[in-house]
Amino acid sequence: SEKGVGSSFYFTAVLGRQAASKAPARVRKSELKDLRVLVVDDNQSAREVLSGLLKSFEMRVDFADSGEAAISILEREIHDP
């Protein structure tokens, strides 16, 4: 390794095949209706896009712009559901 030049790394991995699995279970839209979700993102556009998508499944969406704000929302819900 040389400063300003970088490094090269090589490796070999022997991987086996994954065992056959069942197809993932499908969730019906009706099972999501009225489910409460909390979207947390510091990017307003991302919050709006994700909130809109979740609302299209008729979920009840709250959102926060930071982890601290999310914790406040959760604490408030614990004390005053």
Short mmCIF file of N, CA and C in Angstrom, two decimals:
data_model
loop_
_atom_site.label_atom_id
_atom_site.label_comp_id
_atom_site.label_asym_id
_atom_site.label_seq_id
_atom_site.Cartn_x
_atom_site.Cartn_y
_atom_site.Cartn_z
N SER A 1 0.84 -1.17 0.00
CA SER A 1 0.00 0.00 0.00
C SER A 1 0.88 1.24 0.00
N GLU A 2 0.55 2.16 -0.87
CA GLU A 2 1.31 3.41 -0.92
C GLU A 2 0.35 4.58 -0.82
N LYS A 3 0.75 5.58 -0.04
CA LYS A 3 -0.07 6.76 0.15
C LYS A 3 -0.31 7.42 -1.21
N GLY A 4 -1.58 7.71 -1.47
CA GLY A 4 -1.96 8.36 -2.71
C GLY A 4 -2.07 7.45 -3.91
N VAL A 5 -1.67 6.17 -3.76
CA VAL A 5 -1.72 5.23 -4.87
C VAL A 5 -2.90 4.27 -4.69
N GLY A 6 -3.15 3.86 -3.47
CA GLY A 6 -4.24 2.92 -3.21
C GLY A 6 -3.75 1.51 -3.07
N SER A 7 -4.68 0.58 -2.98
CA SER A 7 -4.35 -0.83 -2.78
C SER A 7 -5.25 -1.68 -3.65
N SER A 8 -4.79 -2.87 -3.95
CA SER A 8 -5.59 -3.86 -4.66
C SER A 8 -5.69 -5.09 -3.79
N PHE A 9 -6.89 -5.62 -3.67
CA PHE A 9 -7.12 -6.83 -2.88
C PHE A 9 -7.81 -7.85 -3.76
N TYR A 10 -7.44 -9.10 -3.62
CA TYR A 10 -8.05 -10.19 -4.37
C TYR A 10 -8.43 -11.29 -3.40
N PHE A 11 -9.49 -12.00 -3.71
CA PHE A 11 -9.87 -13.14 -2.89
C PHE A 11 -10.65 -14.13 -3.74
N THR A 12 -10.72 -15.33 -3.25
CA THR A 12 -11.49 -16.39 -3.89
C THR A 12 -12.54 -16.86 -2.91
N ALA A 13 -13.75 -17.02 -3.37
CA ALA A 13 -14.83 -17.50 -2.51
C ALA A 13 -15.52 -18.66 -3.22
N VAL A 14 -15.69 -19.75 -2.52
CA VAL A 14 -16.42 -20.90 -3.04
C VAL A 14 -17.81 -20.86 -2.41
N LEU A 15 -18.82 -20.68 -3.25
CA LEU A 15 -20.18 -20.53 -2.75
C LEU A 15 -21.02 -21.70 -3.21
N GLY A 16 -21.82 -22.20 -2.30
CA GLY A 16 -22.73 -23.29 -2.63
C GLY A 16 -24.04 -22.74 -3.16
N ARG A 17 -24.86 -23.62 -3.67
CA ARG A 17 -26.17 -23.22 -4.17
C ARG A 17 -27.14 -23.13 -3.01
N GLN A 18 -28.03 -22.16 -3.09
CA GLN A 18 -29.06 -22.01 -2.07
C GLN A 18 -30.10 -23.10 -2.26
N ALA A 19 -30.54 -23.64 -1.14
CA ALA A 19 -31.59 -24.66 -1.19
C ALA A 19 -32.86 -24.03 -1.74
N ALA A 20 -33.64 -24.81 -2.46
CA ALA A 20 -34.89 -24.31 -3.00
C ALA A 20 -35.78 -23.83 -1.86
N SER A 21 -36.43 -22.72 -2.09
CA SER A 21 -37.31 -22.19 -1.05
C SER A 21 -38.67 -21.89 -1.65
N LYS A 22 -39.65 -21.77 -0.77
CA LYS A 22 -40.99 -21.43 -1.22
C LYS A 22 -41.02 -19.98 -1.66
N ALA A 23 -41.93 -19.68 -2.53
CA ALA A 23 -42.11 -18.29 -2.95
C ALA A 23 -42.51 -17.45 -1.74
N PRO A 24 -42.09 -16.20 -1.70
CA PRO A 24 -42.46 -15.37 -0.55
C PRO A 24 -43.97 -15.20 -0.45
N ALA A 25 -44.44 -15.11 0.78
CA ALA A 25 -45.87 -14.93 1.00
C ALA A 25 -46.30 -13.57 0.47
N ARG A 26 -47.47 -13.51 -0.07
CA ARG A 26 -47.99 -12.24 -0.58
C ARG A 26 -48.93 -11.64 0.47
N VAL A 27 -48.85 -10.35 0.60
CA VAL A 27 -49.70 -9.64 1.55
C VAL A 27 -50.81 -8.96 0.77
N ARG A 28 -52.03 -9.13 1.24
CA ARG A 28 -53.15 -8.48 0.58
C ARG A 28 -53.26 -7.04 1.06
N LYS A 29 -53.68 -6.17 0.16
CA LYS A 29 -53.84 -4.76 0.50
C LYS A 29 -54.75 -4.60 1.71
N SER A 30 -55.78 -5.42 1.80
CA SER A 30 -56.73 -5.32 2.91
C SER A 30 -56.05 -5.61 4.26
N GLU A 31 -54.96 -6.37 4.25
CA GLU A 31 -54.24 -6.67 5.50
C GLU A 31 -53.42 -5.47 5.98
N LEU A 32 -53.17 -4.52 5.09
CA LEU A 32 -52.37 -3.35 5.44
C LEU A 32 -53.23 -2.17 5.84
N LYS A 33 -54.52 -2.22 5.50
CA LYS A 33 -55.42 -1.10 5.76
C LYS A 33 -55.42 -0.76 7.25
N ASP A 34 -55.29 0.52 7.53
CA ASP A 34 -55.30 1.08 8.88
C ASP A 34 -54.09 0.72 9.73
N LEU A 35 -53.09 0.07 9.14
CA LEU A 35 -51.85 -0.19 9.86
C LEU A 35 -51.15 1.14 10.08
N ARG A 36 -50.70 1.39 11.30
CA ARG A 36 -50.01 2.65 11.60
C ARG A 36 -48.53 2.49 11.32
N VAL A 37 -47.97 3.44 10.60
CA VAL A 37 -46.55 3.42 10.28
C VAL A 37 -45.95 4.80 10.57
N LEU A 38 -44.68 4.79 10.89
CA LEU A 38 -43.94 6.02 11.13
C LEU A 38 -42.80 6.10 10.14
N VAL A 39 -42.83 7.10 9.28
CA VAL A 39 -41.78 7.32 8.29
C VAL A 39 -40.81 8.35 8.87
N VAL A 40 -39.52 7.99 8.91
CA VAL A 40 -38.51 8.89 9.45
C VAL A 40 -37.43 9.11 8.39
N ASP A 41 -37.28 10.35 7.97
CA ASP A 41 -36.25 10.70 6.99
C ASP A 41 -36.00 12.18 7.08
N ASP A 42 -34.76 12.58 6.99
CA ASP A 42 -34.45 14.01 7.06
C ASP A 42 -34.69 14.72 5.73
N ASN A 43 -34.99 13.97 4.70
CA ASN A 43 -35.25 14.54 3.38
C ASN A 43 -36.77 14.64 3.17
N GLN A 44 -37.26 15.87 3.05
CA GLN A 44 -38.70 16.09 2.94
C GLN A 44 -39.30 15.39 1.72
N SER A 45 -38.62 15.43 0.59
CA SER A 45 -39.14 14.77 -0.61
C SER A 45 -39.28 13.28 -0.40
N ALA A 46 -38.29 12.66 0.23
CA ALA A 46 -38.34 11.22 0.49
C ALA A 46 -39.51 10.89 1.42
N ARG A 47 -39.71 11.73 2.45
CA ARG A 47 -40.84 11.51 3.37
C ARG A 47 -42.16 11.59 2.62
N GLU A 48 -42.29 12.58 1.75
CA GLU A 48 -43.54 12.76 1.02
C GLU A 48 -43.82 11.60 0.06
N VAL A 49 -42.79 11.16 -0.65
CA VAL A 49 -42.96 10.06 -1.60
C VAL A 49 -43.35 8.78 -0.87
N LEU A 50 -42.60 8.45 0.19
CA LEU A 50 -42.89 7.21 0.92
C LEU A 50 -44.24 7.29 1.63
N SER A 51 -44.55 8.45 2.21
CA SER A 51 -45.85 8.61 2.87
C SER A 51 -46.98 8.44 1.87
N GLY A 52 -46.83 9.01 0.68
CA GLY A 52 -47.86 8.87 -0.35
C GLY A 52 -48.06 7.43 -0.76
N LEU A 53 -46.95 6.71 -0.91
CA LEU A 53 -47.04 5.30 -1.28
C LEU A 53 -47.78 4.50 -0.21
N LEU A 54 -47.41 4.72 1.04
CA LEU A 54 -48.05 3.98 2.14
C LEU A 54 -49.52 4.35 2.28
N LYS A 55 -49.85 5.62 2.08
CA LYS A 55 -51.25 6.04 2.15
C LYS A 55 -52.06 5.40 1.04
N SER A 56 -51.43 5.11 -0.11
CA SER A 56 -52.16 4.46 -1.20
C SER A 56 -52.59 3.05 -0.81
N PHE A 57 -51.93 2.48 0.20
CA PHE A 57 -52.34 1.19 0.73
C PHE A 57 -53.27 1.36 1.93
N GLU A 58 -53.75 2.60 2.10
CA GLU A 58 -54.69 2.95 3.16
C GLU A 58 -54.11 2.76 4.56
N MET A 59 -52.80 2.93 4.67
CA MET A 59 -52.16 2.89 5.98
C MET A 59 -52.29 4.26 6.63
N ARG A 60 -52.20 4.28 7.95
CA ARG A 60 -52.21 5.53 8.70
C ARG A 60 -50.75 5.94 8.91
N VAL A 61 -50.37 7.04 8.31
CA VAL A 61 -48.96 7.42 8.25
C VAL A 61 -48.68 8.65 9.11
N ASP A 62 -47.69 8.54 9.97
CA ASP A 62 -47.10 9.68 10.66
C ASP A 62 -45.69 9.80 10.14
N PHE A 63 -45.11 10.99 10.25
CA PHE A 63 -43.73 11.12 9.78
C PHE A 63 -42.96 12.07 10.66
N ALA A 64 -41.64 11.87 10.66
CA ALA A 64 -40.73 12.70 11.44
C ALA A 64 -39.51 13.00 10.59
N ASP A 65 -38.89 14.15 10.86
CA ASP A 65 -37.74 14.56 10.06
C ASP A 65 -36.40 14.22 10.71
N SER A 66 -36.44 13.52 11.85
CA SER A 66 -35.19 13.13 12.51
C SER A 66 -35.47 11.99 13.49
N GLY A 67 -34.41 11.32 13.90
CA GLY A 67 -34.55 10.27 14.90
C GLY A 67 -35.09 10.81 16.21
N GLU A 68 -34.61 12.01 16.56
CA GLU A 68 -35.07 12.64 17.81
C GLU A 68 -36.57 12.92 17.76
N ALA A 69 -37.05 13.44 16.63
CA ALA A 69 -38.47 13.71 16.47
C ALA A 69 -39.27 12.41 16.51
N ALA A 70 -38.74 11.36 15.91
CA ALA A 70 -39.42 10.06 15.91
C ALA A 70 -39.57 9.52 17.33
N ILE A 71 -38.52 9.64 18.11
CA ILE A 71 -38.57 9.16 19.50
C ILE A 71 -39.61 9.95 20.28
N SER A 72 -39.69 11.25 20.05
CA SER A 72 -40.70 12.07 20.72
C SER A 72 -42.11 11.61 20.37
N ILE A 73 -42.32 11.31 19.10
CA ILE A 73 -43.64 10.82 18.66
C ILE A 73 -43.96 9.50 19.35
N LEU A 74 -43.00 8.59 19.37
CA LEU A 74 -43.23 7.28 19.99
C LEU A 74 -43.49 7.41 21.48
N GLU A 75 -42.72 8.27 22.16
CA GLU A 75 -42.94 8.47 23.60
C GLU A 75 -44.32 9.06 23.87
N ARG A 76 -44.73 10.00 23.03
CA ARG A 76 -46.05 10.61 23.18
C ARG A 76 -47.14 9.55 23.00
N GLU A 77 -46.96 8.65 22.05
CA GLU A 77 -47.94 7.58 21.81
C GLU A 77 -48.01 6.60 22.98
N ILE A 78 -46.87 6.35 23.61
CA ILE A 78 -46.84 5.44 24.76
C ILE A 78 -47.69 6.01 25.90
N HIS A 79 -47.57 7.32 26.10
CA HIS A 79 -48.26 7.96 27.23
C HIS A 79 -49.67 8.41 26.91
N ASP A 80 -49.97 8.61 25.63
CA ASP A 80 -51.30 9.10 25.25
C ASP A 80 -51.72 8.49 23.91
N PRO A 81 -52.02 7.17 23.93
CA PRO A 81 -52.36 6.50 22.66
C PRO A 81 -53.68 6.99 22.14
#
